[in-house]
Short mmCIF file of C-alpha atoms in Angstrom, two decimals:
data_model
loop_
_atom_site.label_atom_id
_atom_site.label_comp_id
_atom_site.label_asym_id
_atom_site.label_seq_id
_atom_site.Cartn_x
_atom_site.Cartn_y
_atom_site.Cartn_z
CA MET A 1 -88.42 -34.08 108.50
CA PHE A 2 -87.98 -31.26 105.33
CA THR A 3 -85.20 -32.27 104.09
CA ARG A 4 -86.47 -35.94 103.12
CA LEU A 5 -90.45 -34.24 102.84
CA GLY A 6 -90.34 -30.98 101.00
CA ALA A 7 -93.66 -28.71 101.85
CA ALA A 8 -95.32 -31.88 103.63
CA ALA A 9 -92.82 -30.94 106.52
CA ILE A 10 -93.29 -26.99 106.65
CA LYS A 11 -96.03 -26.15 109.01
CA LYS A 12 -97.51 -22.93 108.57
CA ASP A 13 -97.15 -20.43 111.28
CA VAL A 14 -95.28 -19.79 114.43
CA ASP A 15 -97.54 -21.19 117.49
CA ASN A 16 -95.05 -23.99 117.71
CA THR A 17 -91.79 -21.79 117.96
CA ILE A 18 -94.07 -19.29 120.38
CA LEU A 19 -94.43 -22.79 122.13
CA LEU A 20 -91.12 -24.31 122.76
CA CYS A 21 -89.25 -19.83 122.89
CA GLU A 22 -92.32 -19.52 125.68
CA PRO A 23 -90.33 -21.47 128.40
CA LEU A 24 -87.25 -20.70 127.46
CA GLY A 25 -87.89 -16.92 128.75
CA ASN A 26 -88.09 -16.04 125.40
CA PRO A 27 -84.42 -15.73 124.15
CA GLN A 28 -85.15 -14.11 121.41
CA LEU A 29 -85.77 -10.82 122.46
CA LYS A 30 -82.83 -10.59 125.10
CA TYR A 31 -80.25 -9.18 122.28
CA LYS A 32 -80.74 -7.25 119.34
CA THR A 33 -81.00 -9.27 115.84
CA ILE A 34 -81.15 -8.12 111.67
CA HIS A 35 -84.18 -9.99 109.73
CA VAL A 36 -83.46 -11.35 106.44
CA ALA A 37 -85.81 -12.60 103.84
CA GLY A 38 -85.34 -12.66 99.93
CA THR A 39 -85.76 -15.07 96.61
CA ASN A 40 -82.42 -15.37 96.66
CA GLY A 41 -78.96 -13.53 98.08
CA LYS A 42 -80.67 -13.66 101.16
CA GLY A 43 -78.10 -16.44 102.53
CA SER A 44 -74.97 -14.03 101.31
CA THR A 45 -76.51 -11.33 102.46
CA SER A 46 -76.84 -12.21 105.73
CA HIS A 47 -72.88 -13.69 106.35
CA MET A 48 -72.03 -10.20 105.47
CA LEU A 49 -74.02 -8.34 107.75
CA ALA A 50 -72.30 -11.05 110.03
CA ALA A 51 -68.81 -10.36 109.23
CA ILE A 52 -69.60 -5.85 109.12
CA LEU A 53 -70.61 -6.30 112.36
CA GLN A 54 -68.00 -9.27 114.43
CA LYS A 55 -66.26 -6.60 112.50
CA ALA A 56 -66.88 -3.07 114.21
CA GLY A 57 -66.44 -5.53 117.87
CA TYR A 58 -70.56 -6.99 118.29
CA LYS A 59 -71.19 -10.79 119.35
CA THR A 60 -72.62 -11.62 116.24
CA GLY A 61 -74.87 -14.41 115.84
CA LEU A 62 -75.87 -15.78 112.67
CA TYR A 63 -78.76 -17.74 111.52
CA THR A 64 -79.05 -19.52 108.82
CA SER A 65 -80.55 -22.53 106.55
CA PRO A 66 -80.06 -25.08 105.52
CA HIS A 67 -76.05 -26.75 105.45
CA LEU A 68 -74.09 -27.85 103.79
CA LYS A 69 -71.86 -30.44 105.94
CA ASP A 70 -72.80 -29.36 108.84
CA PHE A 71 -76.16 -29.43 110.63
CA ARG A 72 -73.99 -26.46 113.08
CA GLU A 73 -73.15 -24.63 110.50
CA ARG A 74 -76.62 -23.59 110.69
CA ILE A 75 -75.87 -21.55 114.20
CA ARG A 76 -72.65 -19.61 114.53
CA ILE A 77 -71.54 -16.85 116.65
CA ASN A 78 -67.97 -14.42 114.99
CA GLY A 79 -68.10 -16.73 112.27
CA GLU A 80 -67.75 -20.39 115.04
CA MET A 81 -70.05 -22.94 114.33
CA MET A 82 -72.65 -23.30 118.39
CA THR A 83 -70.75 -26.60 119.67
CA GLU A 84 -71.46 -30.62 119.72
CA SER A 85 -72.64 -30.27 123.41
CA PHE A 86 -75.67 -27.40 122.76
CA VAL A 87 -76.88 -29.62 120.83
CA VAL A 88 -77.13 -32.28 122.84
CA ASP A 89 -77.88 -31.08 125.68
CA PHE A 90 -80.91 -28.82 124.91
CA THR A 91 -81.60 -31.26 123.33
CA ALA A 92 -82.75 -33.47 126.07
CA ASN A 93 -83.39 -30.49 127.97
CA GLN A 94 -86.14 -29.80 126.06
CA ARG A 95 -87.28 -33.75 124.21
CA GLU A 96 -90.86 -33.39 126.28
CA GLN A 97 -91.45 -30.12 125.12
CA ILE A 98 -90.29 -31.30 121.22
CA GLU A 99 -92.68 -34.86 122.17
CA THR A 100 -95.52 -33.45 123.19
CA ILE A 101 -95.79 -29.87 120.39
CA ASN A 102 -94.95 -32.26 117.42
CA PRO A 103 -92.39 -29.19 115.58
CA SER A 104 -91.25 -28.95 112.85
CA PHE A 105 -87.13 -30.54 111.95
CA PHE A 106 -87.01 -26.63 111.25
CA GLU A 107 -89.53 -24.83 114.65
CA VAL A 108 -86.35 -27.09 116.81
CA THR A 109 -83.33 -25.91 115.70
CA VAL A 110 -84.88 -21.88 115.24
CA ALA A 111 -86.26 -22.56 118.86
CA MET A 112 -82.28 -23.63 119.62
CA ALA A 113 -80.43 -20.55 117.98
CA PHE A 114 -81.89 -18.82 120.11
CA GLU A 115 -81.60 -20.10 123.54
CA TYR A 116 -77.85 -20.54 122.00
CA PHE A 117 -77.27 -16.88 121.02
CA ALA A 118 -78.88 -16.47 124.32
CA THR A 119 -76.90 -18.44 126.70
CA GLU A 120 -73.76 -17.58 124.18
CA GLN A 121 -75.40 -13.00 125.39
CA VAL A 122 -74.06 -12.29 122.16
CA ASP A 123 -75.29 -8.09 120.90
CA VAL A 124 -76.83 -8.59 117.37
CA ALA A 125 -78.08 -11.44 116.13
CA VAL A 126 -78.27 -11.40 111.72
CA ILE A 127 -81.79 -13.95 111.85
CA GLU A 128 -82.22 -15.99 108.11
CA VAL A 129 -85.90 -16.63 106.90
CA GLY A 130 -86.50 -19.84 106.12
CA LEU A 131 -88.90 -19.75 103.59
CA GLY A 132 -91.58 -16.88 103.15
CA GLY A 133 -91.54 -14.65 106.02
CA ARG A 134 -95.20 -14.08 107.60
CA LEU A 135 -95.17 -17.48 108.83
CA ASP A 136 -91.44 -18.17 108.72
CA SER A 137 -90.09 -19.93 112.26
CA THR A 138 -88.38 -16.86 112.64
CA ASN A 139 -90.54 -14.08 112.43
CA ILE A 140 -91.49 -14.14 116.02
CA ILE A 141 -88.45 -10.93 116.74
CA THR A 142 -89.06 -7.98 116.71
CA PRO A 143 -85.94 -6.75 114.57
CA GLU A 144 -83.69 -3.77 114.81
CA LEU A 145 -83.47 -4.09 110.96
CA SER A 146 -86.20 -5.60 108.62
CA VAL A 147 -83.95 -6.24 105.02
CA ILE A 148 -85.81 -8.56 101.58
CA THR A 149 -82.66 -8.86 99.04
CA ASN A 150 -85.47 -9.28 96.53
CA ILE A 151 -89.14 -11.52 94.83
CA SER A 152 -88.87 -14.95 91.94
CA PHE A 153 -90.08 -17.66 92.17
CA ASP A 154 -89.93 -20.07 93.72
CA HIS A 155 -90.93 -22.78 96.63
CA MET A 156 -94.63 -22.14 94.38
CA ASN A 157 -96.22 -24.30 96.03
CA VAL A 158 -96.20 -23.15 99.60
CA LEU A 159 -95.79 -18.73 99.01
CA GLY A 160 -97.71 -17.97 95.74
CA ASN A 161 -97.84 -18.45 92.34
CA THR A 162 -96.85 -14.84 91.73
CA LEU A 163 -94.51 -11.91 92.11
CA GLN A 164 -96.90 -10.56 94.05
CA GLU A 165 -97.73 -13.52 96.33
CA ILE A 166 -94.51 -14.40 96.71
CA ALA A 167 -93.76 -10.40 98.01
CA TYR A 168 -97.21 -10.47 100.37
CA GLU A 169 -94.93 -13.50 102.66
CA LYS A 170 -91.96 -12.10 101.86
CA ALA A 171 -93.18 -8.20 103.77
CA GLY A 172 -94.75 -10.32 106.46
CA ILE A 173 -91.02 -10.21 108.38
CA ILE A 174 -92.44 -5.80 107.82
CA LYS A 175 -92.36 -4.93 111.23
CA LYS A 176 -94.59 -1.50 112.54
CA GLY A 177 -91.92 1.68 113.15
CA ILE A 178 -88.84 -1.09 112.54
CA PRO A 179 -87.14 0.53 108.73
CA VAL A 180 -87.27 -2.10 106.29
CA VAL A 181 -84.64 -2.30 103.47
CA ILE A 182 -85.65 -4.12 99.46
CA GLY A 183 -83.18 -4.88 98.35
CA GLU A 184 -84.25 -4.81 94.80
CA LYS A 185 -87.16 -2.28 92.99
CA GLN A 186 -89.32 -4.76 91.17
CA GLU A 187 -91.96 -3.65 89.55
CA GLU A 188 -94.08 -6.21 89.84
CA CYS A 189 -93.53 -6.29 93.85
CA ALA A 190 -93.15 -3.29 94.52
CA LEU A 191 -96.16 -1.66 94.82
CA VAL A 192 -96.64 -4.55 98.33
CA PHE A 193 -93.67 -4.04 99.99
CA ILE A 194 -94.85 0.48 99.52
CA SER A 195 -98.22 -0.48 100.94
CA LYS A 196 -97.03 -3.35 104.05
CA ALA A 197 -94.44 -0.85 105.08
CA ALA A 198 -97.02 2.30 105.18
CA GLU A 199 -99.86 0.06 107.25
CA MET A 200 -96.47 -0.89 109.74
CA SER A 201 -95.02 3.40 109.42
CA SER A 202 -92.57 1.49 108.97
CA ASN A 203 -89.28 3.81 106.72
CA LEU A 204 -88.52 2.06 104.06
CA LEU A 205 -85.58 1.88 101.06
CA PHE A 206 -85.41 0.26 98.24
CA ALA A 207 -81.32 -0.56 97.91
CA SER A 208 -81.24 -0.19 94.09
CA THR A 209 -81.86 2.86 94.04
CA GLU A 210 -80.28 4.52 96.81
CA LEU A 211 -77.14 3.21 95.00
CA HIS A 212 -75.85 2.04 92.28
CA VAL A 213 -72.00 0.11 91.38
CA ALA A 214 -69.15 1.40 89.34
CA ASP A 215 -66.06 0.36 87.98
CA THR A 216 -66.35 -3.50 88.83
CA CYS A 217 -63.48 -5.95 87.60
CA LYS A 218 -61.83 -8.75 89.21
CA ASP A 219 -58.02 -8.65 90.97
CA GLY A 220 -56.94 -12.39 91.37
CA THR A 221 -59.68 -13.88 93.74
CA GLN A 222 -61.62 -10.50 94.53
CA LEU A 223 -64.50 -8.66 93.38
CA VAL A 224 -63.84 -4.69 92.97
CA THR A 225 -66.00 -2.55 92.86
CA SER A 226 -67.35 1.16 94.76
CA VAL A 227 -70.54 1.73 95.93
CA TYR A 228 -71.77 5.61 94.63
CA LYS A 229 -75.05 7.23 96.06
CA ASN A 230 -76.03 9.76 93.62
CA ASP A 231 -72.71 11.05 92.98
CA ASN A 232 -70.73 10.73 95.05
CA CYS A 233 -68.56 7.37 96.11
CA ILE A 234 -69.33 6.74 99.67
CA PHE A 235 -66.80 3.28 99.16
CA ARG A 236 -64.02 3.84 97.06
CA ASP A 237 -62.62 0.27 96.02
CA VAL A 238 -64.49 -2.00 97.77
CA LYS A 239 -62.67 -5.71 97.89
CA LEU A 240 -65.58 -8.74 98.55
CA ASP A 241 -64.06 -12.30 98.66
CA LEU A 242 -67.85 -13.77 97.18
CA THR A 243 -66.91 -13.54 93.58
CA GLY A 244 -69.87 -14.10 91.43
CA SER A 245 -71.95 -11.11 89.93
CA TYR A 246 -74.85 -11.55 91.87
CA GLN A 247 -73.04 -10.28 94.65
CA LEU A 248 -72.89 -6.93 93.35
CA LYS A 249 -76.34 -6.68 94.24
CA ASN A 250 -76.62 -8.42 97.44
CA LEU A 251 -73.47 -5.32 98.26
CA LEU A 252 -76.17 -2.59 97.92
CA THR A 253 -78.85 -4.47 99.94
CA VAL A 254 -75.88 -4.55 102.96
CA ILE A 255 -74.36 -1.16 102.57
CA GLN A 256 -77.63 0.50 102.81
CA SER A 257 -78.52 -1.77 105.78
CA ILE A 258 -75.18 -0.33 107.15
CA ILE A 259 -76.38 3.36 106.45
CA VAL A 260 -79.68 3.00 108.38
CA LEU A 261 -77.73 0.79 111.25
CA ARG A 262 -75.40 3.26 111.67
CA GLU A 263 -78.63 6.31 111.84
CA SER A 264 -80.64 3.60 114.58
CA ARG A 265 -77.92 4.51 116.49
CA PHE A 266 -75.03 0.86 115.55
CA ASN A 267 -71.03 2.24 115.58
CA ILE A 268 -70.31 0.70 112.70
CA ALA A 269 -66.67 2.71 110.93
CA ASP A 270 -65.68 2.58 107.57
CA GLU A 271 -63.08 0.66 108.51
CA ALA A 272 -65.09 -3.04 109.03
CA VAL A 273 -67.50 -2.33 106.15
CA TYR A 274 -64.50 -3.63 104.52
CA ASP A 275 -63.07 -5.61 106.17
CA GLY A 276 -65.94 -7.80 107.29
CA LEU A 277 -66.92 -8.09 103.11
CA ALA A 278 -63.43 -9.41 102.36
CA GLY A 279 -63.46 -11.59 104.54
CA THR A 280 -66.66 -12.61 104.64
CA ALA A 281 -66.21 -16.14 103.62
CA GLU A 282 -63.83 -16.47 105.70
CA ILE A 283 -65.01 -14.89 108.94
CA THR A 284 -67.76 -16.11 108.47
CA GLY A 285 -67.62 -19.67 107.18
CA LEU A 286 -69.68 -18.66 103.74
CA GLN A 287 -69.64 -22.02 101.39
CA GLY A 288 -71.22 -22.33 97.70
CA ARG A 289 -71.30 -18.80 96.67
CA TRP A 290 -69.64 -19.49 93.41
CA GLN A 291 -67.20 -21.18 95.02
CA THR A 292 -63.90 -22.92 93.52
CA LEU A 293 -63.68 -26.37 94.25
CA SER A 294 -59.92 -27.43 92.84
CA GLN A 295 -58.19 -24.81 89.11
CA HIS A 296 -56.63 -27.01 86.55
CA PRO A 297 -59.17 -27.98 84.96
CA LEU A 298 -61.27 -24.97 87.05
CA VAL A 299 -64.34 -26.48 89.30
CA ILE A 300 -66.40 -24.12 90.78
CA CYS A 301 -70.14 -24.77 92.43
CA ASP A 302 -72.67 -22.16 93.56
CA THR A 303 -76.51 -23.09 95.16
CA GLY A 304 -77.95 -21.65 92.78
CA HIS A 305 -81.35 -23.84 92.69
CA ASN A 306 -83.95 -21.32 90.47
CA THR A 307 -85.22 -19.67 87.19
CA ALA A 308 -83.25 -16.22 88.69
CA GLY A 309 -80.34 -17.37 90.50
CA ILE A 310 -79.19 -19.75 87.61
CA ARG A 311 -79.68 -16.45 85.15
CA GLU A 312 -76.71 -14.70 87.37
CA VAL A 313 -75.20 -18.03 87.43
CA LEU A 314 -74.79 -17.77 83.33
CA GLN A 315 -74.27 -14.68 83.84
CA ASN A 316 -70.48 -15.85 85.70
CA ILE A 317 -70.23 -18.27 83.35
CA GLN A 318 -69.98 -16.77 80.57
CA ALA A 319 -67.68 -14.03 82.15
CA THR A 320 -64.83 -16.80 83.05
CA PRO A 321 -62.47 -18.17 80.06
CA TYR A 322 -62.49 -21.67 79.22
CA LYS A 323 -62.24 -24.03 75.70
CA HIS A 324 -65.69 -26.16 76.91
CA LEU A 325 -67.56 -26.40 79.59
CA HIS A 326 -68.93 -29.54 81.93
CA ILE A 327 -71.84 -28.93 83.96
CA VAL A 328 -72.50 -31.32 86.81
CA ILE A 329 -75.86 -31.50 87.78
CA GLY A 330 -78.61 -32.75 90.05
CA MET A 331 -81.67 -31.77 91.47
CA LEU A 332 -84.67 -32.04 93.09
CA LYS A 333 -88.65 -33.86 92.44
CA ASP A 334 -90.09 -30.03 93.75
CA LYS A 335 -88.93 -27.82 91.97
CA ASP A 336 -89.34 -25.87 88.80
CA VAL A 337 -86.61 -28.04 87.02
CA THR A 338 -88.26 -27.68 83.28
CA SER A 339 -87.46 -23.66 84.08
CA VAL A 340 -83.75 -24.25 84.67
CA LEU A 341 -83.40 -26.32 81.72
CA ARG A 342 -84.97 -23.75 79.61
CA LEU A 343 -81.94 -21.82 81.06
CA LEU A 344 -78.52 -23.69 80.19
CA PRO A 345 -76.66 -23.98 77.02
CA ALA A 346 -76.74 -26.81 74.85
CA THR A 347 -72.96 -26.71 74.06
CA ALA A 348 -71.49 -28.01 77.72
CA THR A 349 -70.68 -31.29 78.03
CA TYR A 350 -73.81 -32.77 81.00
CA TYR A 351 -73.23 -35.34 83.84
CA PHE A 352 -76.12 -35.84 85.28
CA CYS A 353 -77.05 -37.53 88.80
CA GLN A 354 -78.20 -37.28 91.93
CA PRO A 355 -77.81 -36.59 95.69
CA GLY A 356 -78.45 -38.57 98.41
CA LEU A 357 -81.90 -38.27 100.05
CA GLU A 358 -85.89 -39.01 99.05
CA ARG A 359 -86.01 -35.94 97.30
CA ALA A 360 -83.65 -36.12 94.58
CA LEU A 361 -85.49 -36.20 90.81
CA PRO A 362 -83.32 -39.48 90.36
CA ALA A 363 -81.02 -38.85 87.64
CA ALA A 364 -82.53 -40.48 84.84
CA ASP A 365 -85.68 -38.12 85.34
CA LEU A 366 -83.33 -35.41 84.74
CA ALA A 367 -81.44 -36.63 82.20
CA GLN A 368 -84.92 -37.64 79.86
CA GLN A 369 -85.88 -33.95 80.99
CA ALA A 370 -82.79 -32.65 79.66
CA GLU A 371 -82.50 -34.19 75.62
CA LYS A 372 -86.57 -32.59 75.60
CA PHE A 373 -84.00 -29.15 75.37
CA GLY A 374 -81.10 -30.46 72.91
CA LEU A 375 -79.19 -30.85 76.41
CA ASN A 376 -76.32 -34.56 76.03
CA GLY A 377 -74.82 -36.64 78.34
CA LYS A 378 -74.47 -39.41 80.73
CA ILE A 379 -75.68 -40.83 84.10
CA PHE A 380 -74.89 -41.39 87.43
CA ASP A 381 -75.74 -42.35 90.00
CA THR A 382 -73.98 -40.82 92.48
CA VAL A 383 -73.14 -36.95 92.69
CA ALA A 384 -68.96 -37.91 93.60
CA LEU A 385 -69.37 -40.37 90.23
CA ALA A 386 -69.95 -37.74 88.31
CA LEU A 387 -67.80 -34.72 89.21
CA ASP A 388 -64.87 -37.96 88.92
CA THR A 389 -65.67 -38.09 85.64
CA ALA A 390 -65.90 -34.97 84.72
CA LYS A 391 -62.32 -34.28 86.02
CA HIS A 392 -61.54 -36.89 83.32
CA HIS A 393 -62.73 -36.26 80.40
CA ALA A 394 -62.09 -32.11 81.47
CA ASP A 395 -58.85 -30.52 79.62
CA PRO A 396 -56.88 -28.30 82.18
CA ASP A 397 -58.16 -25.00 81.02
CA ASP A 398 -62.11 -26.42 80.37
CA LEU A 399 -64.42 -25.28 83.15
CA ILE A 400 -66.59 -27.87 85.55
CA PHE A 401 -70.15 -26.10 86.68
CA VAL A 402 -72.02 -28.55 89.04
CA GLY A 403 -75.35 -27.17 91.16
CA GLY A 404 -78.50 -27.51 90.13
CA SER A 405 -79.81 -28.54 93.95
CA THR A 406 -77.82 -26.79 97.33
CA PHE A 407 -77.41 -30.86 98.09
CA VAL A 408 -75.52 -31.54 95.14
CA VAL A 409 -73.03 -28.26 96.31
CA ALA A 410 -72.51 -29.93 100.26
CA GLU A 411 -71.82 -33.05 97.97
CA ALA A 412 -69.66 -31.56 95.73
CA ILE A 413 -67.97 -29.47 98.98
#
């Protein structure tokens, strides 16, 4: 329903999730959890944390959204998607409840995840917020740690029109006495988090002020860096298989979270941190984060779709050697299309397309809006046709970037 309707399908409270989980015996209380919110980076951060916890020997659940190809990507244990039979059986067993309560797709999925993790007796589950935080369906857990990556403009029609308003919604995951790690300290909204943490008597740390990275370089298919606390190197030559430059911000959030979890009696050896970060994508099945799809020409996709995400994408494009840039782009009607288009380079060749869902902005409309910013190219009915055409026209040493929407990336993959 959310895929079809967007914001109109969101139910802004946790009541339905409570009603779904109570008859199940409140499965979300039967294992430890870590709650992750934020505008950008919460997916990568959740996957990194899950990979490290798994390497530390914990049976680890991971709940994320949206999925790219298979619904079951949203609910994993030790990297393995939940079984099809569980999806079928849960839906059948809960059908009467679902028809009585009339919850959203997301609310049912959250209850399904909580029940699956309880049934499979996980030690810990990393739970990514769907949207916002305060009223998000996942916000019925009492985690060991709350994590908020950053705040930028996205979903303003639901979360608010200022960074402070958006931060207020995200800060809603901060629970009484539960430590909280904020990834990036941003002057516009730091006080929102400080005030909320004080109100909840929660110890708050900003990862970006506690830690920093240095000696960063690319080494083949990995990003290599070292993490410092003051002048002390606490993790030297960390290798990340998620190679987007924006992952350095997420890395600091993850390392600070691990430090806090260790203080909360989680047994996480340095080796688990190194191994988890070096193999996050492989361990957890994460896709669509500065992901290379093919070589000669180099084809890279990324799910960044708001202004902050696109700025990060452009930094990565600038750091990538190429002769000419081709951009395969599609967007959704309910996104801030103008702000994104304003950032894109006029020197690239564009292939305007639309993913196959009702919320997609028609490719012709996207091209028309892009023209106002000097972005020119051709219009295609499908992502596949746009990508095939880009590959046909690109030279072997060109770069083809695919993005603008998670749904475009899903179809490209």
